[in-house]
Short mmCIF file of C-alpha atoms in Angstrom, two decimals:
data_model
loop_
_atom_site.label_atom_id
_atom_site.label_comp_id
_atom_site.label_asym_id
_atom_site.label_seq_id
_atom_site.Cartn_x
_atom_site.Cartn_y
_atom_site.Cartn_z
CA MET A 118 0.24 -0.11 -0.31
CA THR A 119 2.91 2.41 0.98
CA LYS A 120 4.53 1.84 -2.61
CA LEU A 121 1.08 2.95 -4.46
CA LEU A 122 0.61 5.92 -2.21
CA LEU A 123 4.18 7.43 -2.27
CA SER A 124 3.53 6.59 -7.00
CA LEU A 125 -0.02 8.62 -6.38
CA HIS A 126 1.95 11.36 -4.30
CA VAL A 127 5.10 11.60 -6.19
CA LEU A 128 2.50 11.30 -10.02
CA ALA A 129 0.73 13.69 -8.61
CA SER A 130 3.22 16.11 -7.83
CA ILE A 131 4.51 15.89 -11.36
CA LEU A 132 1.39 16.18 -12.88
CA ALA A 133 -0.26 19.16 -10.78
CA VAL A 134 2.48 21.47 -9.65
CA GLY A 135 5.14 21.64 -12.45
CA PRO A 136 2.40 22.51 -14.45
CA ILE A 137 1.14 25.28 -11.86
CA THR A 138 4.61 26.69 -11.81
CA VAL A 139 6.15 26.48 -15.52
CA ALA A 140 2.38 28.48 -16.08
CA ALA A 141 2.88 31.00 -13.24
CA SER A 142 5.84 31.14 -14.31
CA MET A 143 5.40 32.45 -18.08
CA PHE A 144 2.16 34.50 -17.16
CA PRO A 145 3.62 37.98 -16.37
CA ARG A 146 5.79 37.82 -19.78
CA TYR A 147 2.65 37.58 -21.68
CA ALA A 148 0.60 39.67 -18.47
CA LYS A 149 3.42 43.03 -18.62
CA PRO A 150 2.39 45.52 -21.68
CA PRO A 151 5.65 47.10 -23.65
CA ALA A 152 7.03 50.17 -22.46
CA PRO A 153 5.31 53.31 -23.73
CA GLY A 154 6.73 54.07 -26.90
CA ASP A 155 8.03 50.71 -27.30
CA ASP A 156 7.33 49.47 -31.01
CA GLY A 157 9.95 47.00 -31.03
CA PRO A 158 8.63 43.18 -30.47
CA HIS A 159 7.26 42.27 -27.54
CA ASP A 160 5.92 39.27 -25.70
CA HIS A 161 2.48 41.04 -24.49
CA ASP A 162 -0.37 38.91 -25.26
CA LEU A 163 -3.72 38.72 -22.73
CA ARG A 164 -5.10 35.59 -24.42
CA THR A 165 -2.18 33.48 -23.97
CA ALA A 166 -1.89 35.32 -20.49
CA ALA A 167 -5.16 33.91 -19.68
CA PHE A 168 -5.20 30.74 -21.28
CA LEU A 169 -1.76 30.05 -18.14
CA HIS A 170 -4.19 31.77 -15.27
CA LYS A 171 -6.96 29.26 -16.47
CA ILE A 172 -4.33 26.35 -15.93
CA CYS A 173 -2.75 27.73 -12.63
CA ARG A 174 -6.38 27.57 -11.37
CA GLY A 175 -7.55 24.38 -12.79
CA TYR A 176 -4.68 22.54 -11.81
CA ALA A 177 -4.15 24.33 -8.47
CA VAL A 178 -7.67 22.17 -7.92
CA VAL A 179 -5.49 19.04 -8.71
CA GLY A 180 -2.82 19.86 -6.89
CA ILE A 181 -4.71 19.38 -3.56
CA ALA A 182 -4.05 16.09 -3.89
CA VAL A 183 -0.66 16.37 -3.64
CA PRO A 184 -0.93 17.11 0.11
CA VAL A 185 -3.77 15.06 1.06
CA LEU A 186 -1.86 11.67 -0.78
CA GLY A 187 1.61 12.78 1.07
CA LEU A 188 0.13 13.37 4.15
CA ALA A 189 -1.67 9.51 3.53
CA THR A 190 2.10 7.99 2.61
CA GLY A 191 3.49 9.59 6.05
CA ALA A 192 1.18 8.22 8.36
CA GLN A 193 1.19 4.62 6.10
CA MET A 194 5.32 5.06 6.29
CA GLY A 195 5.44 6.04 10.18
CA VAL A 196 7.29 9.63 10.00
CA LEU A 197 4.31 11.77 10.30
CA GLY A 198 6.36 13.45 13.47
CA ASP A 199 9.79 13.38 11.65
CA ALA A 200 11.26 17.04 11.16
CA TRP A 201 12.52 16.89 7.66
CA LEU A 202 8.49 16.00 6.66
CA VAL A 203 6.63 18.44 9.21
CA THR A 204 9.33 21.04 7.24
CA SER A 205 7.85 19.80 4.28
CA ILE A 206 4.42 20.41 5.32
CA VAL A 207 4.83 23.68 6.30
CA LEU A 208 6.62 24.93 3.17
CA THR A 209 3.49 23.75 1.26
CA THR A 210 0.73 24.61 3.80
CA ILE A 211 2.94 28.27 2.68
CA ALA A 212 3.54 27.99 -0.66
CA ALA A 213 -0.11 27.09 -1.09
CA ALA A 214 -0.57 30.02 0.46
CA LEU A 215 1.19 32.48 -1.78
CA LEU A 216 -0.65 30.99 -4.72
CA MET A 217 -3.99 31.53 -2.93
CA SER A 218 -3.80 34.62 -1.35
CA MET A 219 -1.04 36.04 -4.07
CA VAL A 220 -0.35 34.73 -7.28
CA LEU A 221 -4.44 33.38 -8.81
CA PRO A 222 -5.28 36.86 -7.68
CA GLY A 223 -2.60 38.87 -8.86
CA GLN A 224 -2.92 37.17 -12.12
CA ARG A 225 -6.53 37.70 -12.04
CA GLU A 226 -5.90 41.72 -11.37
CA LEU A 227 -3.61 41.81 -14.37
CA LEU A 228 -5.84 40.51 -16.64
CA GLU A 229 -9.71 42.43 -15.17
CA GLU A 230 -7.35 45.38 -15.20
CA GLU A 231 -7.03 44.89 -19.50
CA GLU A 232 -10.46 44.27 -20.28
CA GLY A 233 -12.13 47.14 -21.00
CA GLU A 234 -9.61 47.85 -23.46
CA ASP A 235 -10.10 47.52 -27.75
CA LEU A 236 -7.99 44.67 -28.18
CA PRO A 237 -5.86 46.15 -31.32
CA GLY A 238 -4.83 48.42 -28.66
CA ALA A 239 -4.48 46.62 -25.57
CA GLY A 240 -0.94 47.32 -24.37
CA THR A 241 0.21 50.13 -26.51
CA GLY A 242 -0.15 52.59 -23.71
CA GLU A 243 -3.21 54.06 -25.41
CA GLY A 244 -6.80 54.55 -24.39
CA ALA A 245 -8.65 54.50 -20.62
CA LEU A 246 -5.67 52.41 -19.20
CA GLY A 247 -2.58 53.27 -20.34
CA THR A 248 -3.25 56.95 -19.94
CA GLY A 249 -4.54 56.07 -16.16
CA ALA A 250 -8.03 57.72 -16.88
CA GLY A 251 -11.41 56.04 -15.39
CA SER A 252 -12.21 54.13 -12.73
CA GLY A 253 -9.48 52.48 -11.00
CA ALA A 254 -7.32 52.32 -13.87
CA LEU A 255 -3.56 51.41 -13.68
CA THR A 256 -1.10 53.11 -16.19
CA VAL A 257 1.11 50.64 -17.95
CA ALA A 258 4.19 51.71 -15.58
CA ALA A 259 1.54 50.21 -12.95
CA ARG A 260 0.94 47.81 -14.22
CA ARG A 261 4.13 46.42 -15.80
CA SER A 262 5.15 47.23 -11.97
CA ALA A 263 2.09 44.73 -10.96
CA ALA A 264 4.13 41.51 -13.13
CA ALA A 265 6.95 41.70 -12.10
CA ARG A 266 6.13 41.75 -8.08
CA LEU A 267 3.81 38.97 -9.71
CA ALA A 268 7.20 37.47 -11.22
CA MET A 269 8.93 37.43 -8.02
CA THR A 270 6.07 36.05 -5.75
CA THR A 271 5.93 33.47 -8.30
CA GLY A 272 9.27 32.73 -7.84
CA ILE A 273 9.59 32.27 -4.45
CA PHE A 274 6.26 30.36 -5.15
CA ASN A 275 8.48 28.34 -7.20
CA LEU A 276 11.47 28.15 -4.46
CA LEU A 277 9.07 27.01 -1.77
CA TRP A 278 8.07 24.08 -4.02
CA ALA A 279 11.84 23.20 -5.58
CA THR A 280 12.90 22.89 -1.60
CA VAL A 281 9.97 20.51 -0.87
CA VAL A 282 11.30 18.16 -3.56
CA VAL A 283 14.83 18.15 -1.69
CA LEU A 284 13.35 17.50 1.26
CA MET A 285 11.10 14.60 0.58
CA ILE A 286 14.25 12.62 -1.50
CA VAL A 287 16.63 13.70 0.70
CA ARG A 288 14.42 13.32 4.27
CA PRO A 289 17.97 14.56 6.75
CA GLY A 290 17.28 12.63 9.70
CA SER A 291 15.15 10.06 8.01
CA THR A 292 15.18 6.43 9.55
CA THR A 293 13.33 5.11 6.61
CA GLY A 294 16.61 4.99 4.39
CA ALA A 295 17.68 7.35 1.55
#
C-alpha cells in the first residue's frame, strides 16, 4: 500500500504542481504590457496570459491531491512526526497560501485591468488604461510594476516547491533509508 500511495503522491506532484509552476512563471511575461513608446517586438498577449491563468486555477484544484496523498503516505510509513516531513508540510502550506492569496489574485487583477480595452490597442499605452484615466485604471507603468512583483512572488512559490522536493528526496535525519 505504501508504494501505491507514494507513487500516486509523486505522480500528482509532477502532473499538478509542475504545470502550475511553469504556467505561473510564464504568466507575467505575457501579461506585462510593453513600455510606452516601445514599438519593438514584445510578448504582451492577453489571450495567452488568460490561458496560463486558467491552467494555474485548474491545476490548483487538482493539486489538493498532492498533500492529501503525501499525508496518507507519511502516515503509512510512520514518519508524520519526522522533522523533514513537518518542514515539508509547513513549506507546502506556505506555498499553497502564496498561490491562493497572491499569485492567482495577482494574475486575475492584471487580466481584469485590460479587460475593457479593445484588443487591437491593448498594451500600446493608448486608451483609458494606458493613460490612467477612468475608474481604478492602472497606468502602463503600474501594470508593468505589478507584473514584475507577480514574477517575484511566483519565483518564491517555485522555490518553496523546489525545497519541498529536495526534502522529499534527501529526507535529512530519516531512519527509513535514503
